[in-house]
Amino acid sequence: MAENKRLLLGVTGGVAAYKAAEAARLLTQQGIDVTTVMTESACHFVGPATFQSLTGNPVYTDLWETNAMQNMAHINLSRTTELILIAPASADFIAKLANGLADDLLTTLCLARNCSLMIAPAMNQQMWKNPATQRNVSMLRQDGAIVIGPADGLQACGETGMGRMLEASELAEAVHSFFHMEKLFDGKRVLITAGPTFEAIDAVRGITNKSSGKMGYAVAQAATEAGASVTLISGATCLAPPPVDKLVSVTSANEMLQAVLTEIPQTDIFISVAAVADYRAAKINPQKIKKTDQHLTIDLVANPDILLTVTDLPNPPFCVGFAAETENLEQNAQTKRKKKNLPLLIANQAQDAIGADESELTLFDDAGKHSLTKAAKIEQARRLIQHIHALYSQSKPTSHEKN
Ligand code: CTP
């Protein structure tokens, strides 16, 4: 699967650099073409000759290297690779990456890349816990980087805690699943709804909910990484949109429904992440409603259920629902899955998940219940995409695919 793939291995300063050498050996054995770039401090831990011997490729260390083949190395090296893996990624290097610094060959080519970035942090447990590091890692995740590890355990400095880099075999496994994931949804058209809807009451007010759009955007990012052609229909959010093929911005549930119905004939998989308002004002006052001393009653009517409308179509695509519950998670989720006739429903505790960067998910499908322990939403989204792919591949082809 990973044969003919090209990986750029970035090694920064840390004792875990020796594990990167073993990872380079394993990856090369798997048929991956590994090119190594080392920072100056990395060279204090392991010599470039080690990586050169293990990978059979030249090792780059200097931004000013005048190698004719690698003229403009800071751009070219990142153009000819499908993935950059930084292992070990030191706290200092993570801080530079998060802030877009480019003061050596490795930082420069990370900034100039047009491929995915995976980082394997390695540092003292106190450095890992430091809010500055956590902030930087969170920024990198938001920018789409894949963060693997660190692990918990005894550290080279004698302390114990989070900060150990993953083992070489785990790094190789992560790269392997990245290359596997890359093609999962090749040629598939995935439609995703995200964010809240806003139902106007008058010219300036409305009904909405606390959905941030983070989970839906993460699912869109992960589906894109898996090679799908993604259309994202989004309510208003404060987020930068992920790199999808088509973005449709909507406000109300009815607008979202129309946008979804327009896209459905070209959709293989529909993932309904949006927090759709269940009710809207029966009448929208064109002017601002003026304050009085009297009680004000707003008459609400039910909004359409977008997901149910789609699953009720004669030939629906493969549909996945989400459920935000505040109580009786399992029972409510199972009832929803049945009512909406879904092969997969993903449930979470609304109080913990809404607006947060991390979530804990429970998946309900025909095989039963699966738990995804707390992790960054982008990581959960990548796991979900793999799970959706497994279910989708076993499902009967829809009429969309036959066409
Ligand atoms: N959904 C939808 N249209 C609606 C309401 C919900 O498409 N009008 C979708 C959501 O995107 C989600 C799933 O249905 O995938 C479940 O949404 P949720 O708000 O958890 O449940 P509801 O069906 O609205 O039920 P309740 O609010 O009573 O929990």
Coordinates of C-alpha atoms and ligand atoms in Angstrom, one line a residue:
M1 CA 0.0 0.0 0.0
A2 CA 2.8 2.4 1.0
E3 CA 5.0 1.5 -1.9
N4 CA 6.1 4.3 -4.2
K5 CA 5.2 6.8 -1.5
R6 CA 7.6 9.6 -0.6
L7 CA 8.2 10.8 2.9
L8 CA 10.2 13.7 4.2
L9 CA 11.5 12.9 7.7
G10 CA 12.4 16.0 9.7
V11 CA 14.5 15.3 12.7
T12 CA 14.9 18.0 15.4
G13 CA 17.1 18.1 18.5
G14 CA 16.2 15.5 21.1
V15 CA 17.4 12.2 22.5
A16 CA 14.5 10.5 20.7
A17 CA 16.3 11.1 17.4
Y18 CA 17.7 7.6 17.7
K19 CA 14.1 6.3 17.4
A20 CA 13.6 8.3 14.3
A21 CA 16.6 6.5 12.8
E22 CA 14.9 3.1 13.5
A23 CA 11.6 4.5 12.1
A24 CA 13.5 5.6 8.9
R25 CA 14.8 2.0 8.6
L26 CA 11.3 0.5 9.1
L27 CA 9.7 2.9 6.6
T28 CA 12.4 2.3 4.0
Q29 CA 11.8 -1.4 4.4
Q30 CA 8.1 -0.8 3.7
G31 CA 9.0 0.6 0.3
I32 CA 8.7 4.3 1.3
D33 CA 11.2 6.6 -0.2
V34 CA 12.5 8.5 2.8
T35 CA 14.4 11.8 2.6
T36 CA 15.8 13.2 5.8
V37 CA 16.2 16.8 6.8
M38 CA 17.9 17.5 10.1
T39 CA 18.2 20.6 12.2
E40 CA 21.5 21.6 13.5
S41 CA 20.7 20.4 17.0
A42 CA 19.5 17.1 15.7
C43 CA 23.0 16.5 14.4
H44 CA 24.3 16.7 18.0
F45 CA 22.3 13.6 18.8
V46 CA 22.5 11.4 15.6
G47 CA 24.8 11.9 12.6
P48 CA 23.4 12.5 9.1
A49 CA 25.4 9.5 7.9
T50 CA 23.1 7.2 10.0
F51 CA 20.0 8.4 8.1
Q52 CA 21.8 8.4 4.8
S53 CA 22.8 4.7 5.3
L54 CA 19.4 3.6 6.5
T55 CA 17.4 5.4 3.8
G56 CA 19.8 5.3 0.9
N57 CA 19.1 9.0 0.2
P58 CA 21.1 12.1 0.8
V59 CA 20.4 14.0 4.1
Y60 CA 19.9 17.7 4.1
T61 CA 20.9 20.0 7.0
D62 CA 21.6 23.4 5.5
L63 CA 19.4 26.0 4.0
W64 CA 22.4 27.4 2.1
E65 CA 23.4 24.0 0.6
T66 CA 24.5 24.6 -3.0
N67 CA 23.5 21.2 -4.5
A68 CA 22.6 21.7 -8.1
M69 CA 19.9 19.0 -7.9
Q70 CA 18.3 20.7 -5.0
N71 CA 18.5 24.2 -6.1
M72 CA 15.8 26.1 -4.1
A73 CA 15.9 23.1 -1.7
H74 CA 13.6 24.8 0.8
I75 CA 10.8 24.6 -1.7
N76 CA 11.7 21.6 -3.9
L77 CA 12.1 19.1 -1.0
S78 CA 8.6 19.8 0.1
R79 CA 7.2 19.7 -3.4
T80 CA 8.4 16.2 -4.1
T81 CA 7.0 14.6 -1.0
E82 CA 3.5 13.4 0.0
L83 CA 4.0 13.8 3.8
I84 CA 6.4 15.5 6.2
L85 CA 6.9 13.7 9.4
I86 CA 8.7 15.6 12.2
A87 CA 10.1 13.1 14.6
P88 CA 11.2 14.0 17.2
A89 CA 9.4 17.4 17.2
S90 CA 11.0 19.4 20.1
A91 CA 9.0 22.1 22.0
D92 CA 11.1 24.7 20.3
F93 CA 10.4 23.4 16.8
I94 CA 6.7 23.1 17.5
A95 CA 6.6 26.7 18.7
K96 CA 8.4 27.8 15.5
L97 CA 6.0 25.8 13.3
A98 CA 2.9 27.1 15.1
N99 CA 4.0 30.7 14.5
G100 CA 5.2 30.2 10.9
L101 CA 8.9 30.9 11.5
A102 CA 11.3 29.9 8.8
D103 CA 14.8 30.3 10.0
D104 CA 16.4 27.0 8.9
L105 CA 15.9 24.5 6.2
L106 CA 13.3 22.3 8.0
T107 CA 11.1 25.2 9.2
T108 CA 11.4 26.8 5.8
L109 CA 10.3 23.8 3.9
C110 CA 7.4 23.2 6.4
L111 CA 6.2 26.7 5.7
A112 CA 6.6 26.2 1.9
R113 CA 4.9 22.8 1.9
N114 CA 1.8 21.8 0.0
C115 CA 1.5 18.4 1.5
S116 CA 0.3 17.1 4.9
L117 CA 2.3 17.5 8.1
M118 CA 2.6 15.0 10.9
I119 CA 4.4 15.7 14.1
A120 CA 5.6 13.4 16.9
P121 CA 6.3 15.6 19.9
A122 CA 9.2 14.6 22.3
M123 CA 10.1 16.6 25.3
N124 CA 10.3 16.8 29.1
Q125 CA 6.9 16.3 30.7
Q126 CA 6.8 19.8 32.3
M127 CA 7.6 21.3 28.9
W128 CA 4.7 19.3 27.3
K129 CA 2.3 20.5 30.1
N130 CA 3.3 24.1 29.7
P131 CA 0.4 26.2 28.5
A132 CA 2.6 27.7 25.8
T133 CA 3.3 24.2 24.3
Q134 CA -0.3 23.2 24.6
R135 CA -1.4 26.4 22.8
N136 CA 1.2 25.8 20.1
V137 CA 0.1 22.2 19.6
S138 CA -3.5 23.2 19.5
M139 CA -2.7 25.9 16.9
L140 CA -1.0 23.3 14.7
R141 CA -3.9 20.9 15.0
Q142 CA -6.3 23.7 14.0
D143 CA -4.0 24.3 11.0
G144 CA -4.5 20.7 10.0
A145 CA -1.3 19.1 11.3
I146 CA -1.6 15.4 12.5
V147 CA -0.2 15.2 16.0
I148 CA 0.8 11.7 17.0
G149 CA 1.6 11.1 20.7
P150 CA 3.4 11.9 22.9
A151 CA 3.2 8.9 25.2
D152 CA 3.3 8.7 29.0
G153 CA 6.3 7.1 30.8
L154 CA 9.8 7.3 32.1
Q155 CA 11.8 10.0 30.3
A156 CA 15.5 10.3 29.5
C157 CA 15.8 13.1 32.1
G158 CA 14.6 10.7 34.8
E159 CA 11.2 12.3 35.2
T160 CA 8.0 10.4 34.5
G161 CA 5.0 11.8 32.5
M162 CA 3.7 12.8 29.1
G163 CA 6.3 13.7 26.6
R164 CA 8.0 10.5 25.4
M165 CA 8.0 10.2 21.7
L166 CA 6.1 7.2 20.2
E167 CA 8.2 4.2 19.5
A168 CA 9.7 3.7 16.0
S169 CA 7.1 1.0 15.1
E170 CA 4.2 3.3 16.2
L171 CA 5.7 6.1 14.0
A172 CA 5.9 3.7 11.0
E173 CA 2.3 2.6 11.7
A174 CA 1.0 6.2 11.8
V175 CA 2.7 6.9 8.4
H176 CA 1.3 3.7 7.0
S177 CA -2.2 4.5 8.0
F178 CA -1.8 8.1 6.7
F179 CA -1.0 6.7 3.2
H180 CA -3.8 4.1 3.6
M181 CA -6.3 6.9 4.6
E182 CA -5.2 9.1 1.8
K183 CA -7.0 7.0 -0.8
L184 CA -9.9 5.7 1.3
F185 CA -12.5 7.9 -0.3
D186 CA -10.8 8.5 -3.6
G187 CA -13.5 9.5 -6.1
K188 CA -16.3 9.6 -3.5
R189 CA -18.5 12.6 -3.1
V190 CA -19.1 13.5 0.6
L191 CA -21.7 16.0 1.7
I192 CA -21.3 17.4 5.2
T193 CA -23.5 19.9 7.1
A194 CA -21.9 21.8 10.0
G195 CA -22.5 24.6 12.5
P196 CA -25.7 26.0 13.9
T197 CA -28.7 27.3 12.0
F198 CA -30.2 30.8 12.9
E199 CA -33.9 31.3 12.8
A200 CA -34.9 34.9 12.6
I201 CA -37.5 36.3 15.0
D202 CA -37.3 39.9 13.8
A203 CA -34.9 42.1 11.9
V204 CA -32.1 41.8 14.5
R205 CA -32.9 38.7 16.7
G206 CA -33.2 35.0 16.2
I207 CA -33.0 31.5 17.7
T208 CA -29.8 29.6 17.4
N209 CA -27.6 27.3 19.5
K210 CA -24.1 27.0 20.8
S211 CA -22.7 24.8 18.0
S212 CA -19.2 26.1 17.0
G213 CA -18.9 24.1 13.8
K214 CA -15.6 22.6 15.0
M215 CA -16.7 19.0 14.7
G216 CA -18.3 19.4 11.2
Y217 CA -15.2 21.3 9.9
A218 CA -12.9 18.6 11.3
V219 CA -15.0 15.9 9.6
A220 CA -14.8 17.9 6.3
Q221 CA -11.0 18.2 6.8
A222 CA -10.6 14.5 7.5
A223 CA -12.8 13.5 4.5
T224 CA -10.7 15.7 2.2
E225 CA -7.5 14.1 3.6
A226 CA -9.1 10.7 2.7
G227 CA -9.3 11.8 -0.9
A228 CA -13.1 12.6 -1.0
S229 CA -14.6 15.4 -3.0
V230 CA -16.2 17.3 -0.2
T231 CA -19.1 19.8 -0.2
L232 CA -19.6 21.5 3.1
I233 CA -22.9 23.3 3.9
S234 CA -22.3 25.4 6.9
G235 CA -24.3 27.6 9.2
A236 CA -22.5 30.7 10.6
T237 CA -19.3 30.0 12.4
C238 CA -16.2 31.9 13.4
L239 CA -13.9 29.3 11.9
A240 CA -11.7 29.4 8.8
P241 CA -13.2 26.9 6.4
P242 CA -11.2 23.7 5.7
P243 CA -9.9 23.0 2.2
V244 CA -13.1 21.5 0.7
D245 CA -14.2 21.4 -3.0
K246 CA -17.3 23.4 -2.4
L247 CA -18.5 25.5 0.5
V248 CA -22.1 26.6 0.8
S249 CA -23.0 29.2 3.5
V250 CA -26.5 29.1 4.8
T251 CA -28.4 30.7 7.7
S252 CA -31.7 28.9 8.5
A253 CA -32.7 25.3 8.6
N254 CA -34.9 25.8 5.5
E255 CA -31.9 27.2 3.6
M256 CA -29.8 24.3 4.7
L257 CA -32.5 21.8 3.6
Q258 CA -32.6 23.4 0.1
A259 CA -28.8 23.4 -0.2
V260 CA -28.7 19.7 0.9
L261 CA -31.4 18.6 -1.5
T262 CA -29.6 20.4 -4.3
E263 CA -26.4 18.4 -3.5
I264 CA -27.9 15.0 -2.7
P265 CA -28.1 13.7 -6.3
Q266 CA -24.3 14.1 -6.5
T267 CA -23.6 12.6 -3.1
D268 CA -22.3 9.1 -2.1
I269 CA -22.1 9.8 1.6
F270 CA -24.0 12.4 3.7
I271 CA -22.7 13.2 7.1
S272 CA -25.1 15.4 9.0
V273 CA -23.1 17.2 11.8
A274 CA -25.1 20.4 11.8
A275 CA -27.0 21.5 15.0
V276 CA -30.2 22.3 13.2
A277 CA -32.7 24.4 15.1
D278 CA -35.8 22.3 15.6
Y279 CA -38.2 25.3 15.6
R280 CA -38.5 28.7 13.9
A281 CA -40.7 31.7 14.4
A282 CA -44.1 31.2 12.7
K283 CA -43.8 34.9 11.6
I284 CA -40.7 36.9 11.2
N285 CA -41.3 40.5 12.2
P286 CA -39.7 42.7 9.5
Q287 CA -38.9 45.4 12.1
K288 CA -37.2 45.2 15.5
I289 CA -39.8 44.1 18.1
K290 CA -40.2 47.0 20.6
K291 CA -39.9 46.4 24.3
T292 CA -43.2 46.7 26.4
D293 CA -44.1 45.8 30.0
Q294 CA -46.2 42.9 28.7
H295 CA -45.3 39.2 28.4
L296 CA -44.1 38.4 24.9
T297 CA -45.1 35.1 23.3
I298 CA -43.3 33.9 20.2
D299 CA -45.2 31.4 18.2
L300 CA -42.8 28.6 17.0
V301 CA -43.4 26.1 14.3
A302 CA -41.3 22.9 13.7
N303 CA -38.5 23.0 11.2
P304 CA -38.0 20.2 8.7
D305 CA -35.7 17.4 9.8
I306 CA -33.0 17.5 7.1
L307 CA -31.5 14.2 7.9
L308 CA -34.8 12.4 8.1
T309 CA -35.9 14.1 4.8
V310 CA -32.8 12.6 3.1
T311 CA -33.0 9.1 4.6
D312 CA -36.7 9.0 3.5
L313 CA -35.7 9.7 -0.1
P314 CA -36.3 6.7 -2.5
N315 CA -32.5 6.2 -3.0
P316 CA -30.7 8.0 -0.2
P317 CA -26.9 8.1 -0.1
F318 CA -25.1 6.4 2.8
C319 CA -26.2 8.6 5.8
V320 CA -24.4 9.3 9.1
G321 CA -26.0 11.3 11.9
F322 CA -24.8 13.0 15.0
A323 CA -26.6 13.3 18.3
A324 CA -25.9 15.8 21.0
E325 CA -27.5 14.6 24.2
T326 CA -27.5 16.1 27.7
E327 CA -28.9 12.9 29.4
N328 CA -29.7 9.2 28.7
L329 CA -27.1 9.3 25.9
E330 CA -27.3 5.6 24.8
Q331 CA -31.1 5.3 24.9
N332 CA -31.7 8.6 23.1
A333 CA -29.0 7.9 20.5
Q334 CA -30.5 4.4 19.8
T335 CA -34.0 5.9 19.4
K336 CA -32.7 8.5 17.0
R337 CA -30.7 6.0 15.0
K338 CA -33.8 3.9 14.6
K339 CA -36.1 6.8 13.9
K340 CA -33.8 8.3 11.2
N341 CA -32.9 4.8 9.8
L342 CA -29.2 5.4 10.0
P343 CA -26.4 2.8 9.6
L344 CA -24.3 4.9 11.9
L345 CA -25.1 7.5 14.6
I346 CA -22.4 9.3 16.6
A347 CA -23.3 10.6 20.0
N348 CA -21.7 12.9 22.5
Q349 CA -22.5 14.7 25.7
A350 CA -23.6 18.2 24.5
Q351 CA -22.3 19.9 27.7
D352 CA -18.8 18.6 27.1
A353 CA -18.5 18.8 23.4
I354 CA -20.2 22.0 22.2
G355 CA -17.5 24.6 21.5
A356 CA -14.7 22.4 22.9
D357 CA -11.6 21.5 20.9
E358 CA -11.8 17.9 22.2
S359 CA -14.6 15.4 22.4
E360 CA -15.5 11.9 23.6
L361 CA -17.7 10.0 21.1
T362 CA -19.8 6.9 21.2
L363 CA -20.6 5.3 17.9
F364 CA -23.8 3.2 17.4
D365 CA -24.1 0.9 14.4
D366 CA -25.4 -2.5 13.6
A367 CA -22.5 -4.1 15.2
G368 CA -23.2 -2.3 18.5
K369 CA -21.5 0.4 20.5
H370 CA -18.0 1.7 20.1
S371 CA -16.3 4.3 22.2
L372 CA -13.7 6.8 21.0
T373 CA -11.9 8.1 24.1
K374 CA -11.4 11.8 24.5
A375 CA -9.2 13.4 21.8
A376 CA -8.9 16.5 19.6
K377 CA -11.9 16.8 17.3
I378 CA -9.7 16.5 14.2
E379 CA -8.3 13.2 15.5
Q380 CA -11.8 12.0 16.3
A381 CA -12.9 13.0 12.8
R382 CA -10.0 10.9 11.2
R383 CA -11.1 7.9 13.3
L384 CA -14.7 8.5 12.2
I385 CA -13.8 8.6 8.6
Q386 CA -12.0 5.3 8.9
H387 CA -15.1 3.8 10.6
I388 CA -17.5 5.3 8.1
H389 CA -15.3 3.9 5.3
A390 CA -15.4 0.4 6.8
L391 CA -19.3 0.5 7.1
Y392 CA -19.7 2.1 3.7
S393 CA -17.5 -0.5 1.9
Q394 CA -19.8 -3.2 3.4
S395 CA -23.0 -1.4 2.4
K396 CA -24.9 -2.1 -0.8
P397 CA -24.1 0.4 -3.7
T398 CA -26.6 3.2 -3.8
S399 CA -28.3 4.3 -7.0
H400 CA -25.9 7.4 -7.1
E401 CA -22.9 5.1 -7.4
K402 CA -24.6 2.9 -10.1
N403 CA -25.1 6.0 -12.2
Ligands
CTP1 N1 -31.0 17.0 12.2 C1 -31.4 17.5 11.0 N2 -32.5 18.4 11.0 C2 -33.1 18.7 12.1 C3 -32.6 18.3 13.4 C4 -31.6 17.4 13.4 O1 -30.9 17.2 10.0 N3 -34.1 19.6 12.1 C5 -29.9 16.1 12.2 C6 -28.6 16.5 12.9 O2 -27.7 17.1 12.0 C7 -28.0 15.3 13.5 C8 -29.3 14.4 13.8 O3 -30.3 14.9 13.0 O4 -27.3 14.5 12.6 C9 -29.7 14.5 15.3 O5 -29.8 15.8 15.7 P1 -30.2 16.2 17.2 O6 -30.3 17.7 17.3 O7 -29.3 15.5 18.2 O8 -31.6 15.5 17.4 P2 -33.0 15.9 17.0 O9 -33.4 15.0 15.9 O10 -33.2 17.4 16.7 O11 -33.8 15.5 18.3 P3 -33.8 16.3 19.8 O12 -33.5 17.7 19.5 O13 -35.1 16.0 20.3 O14 -32.7 15.6 20.6

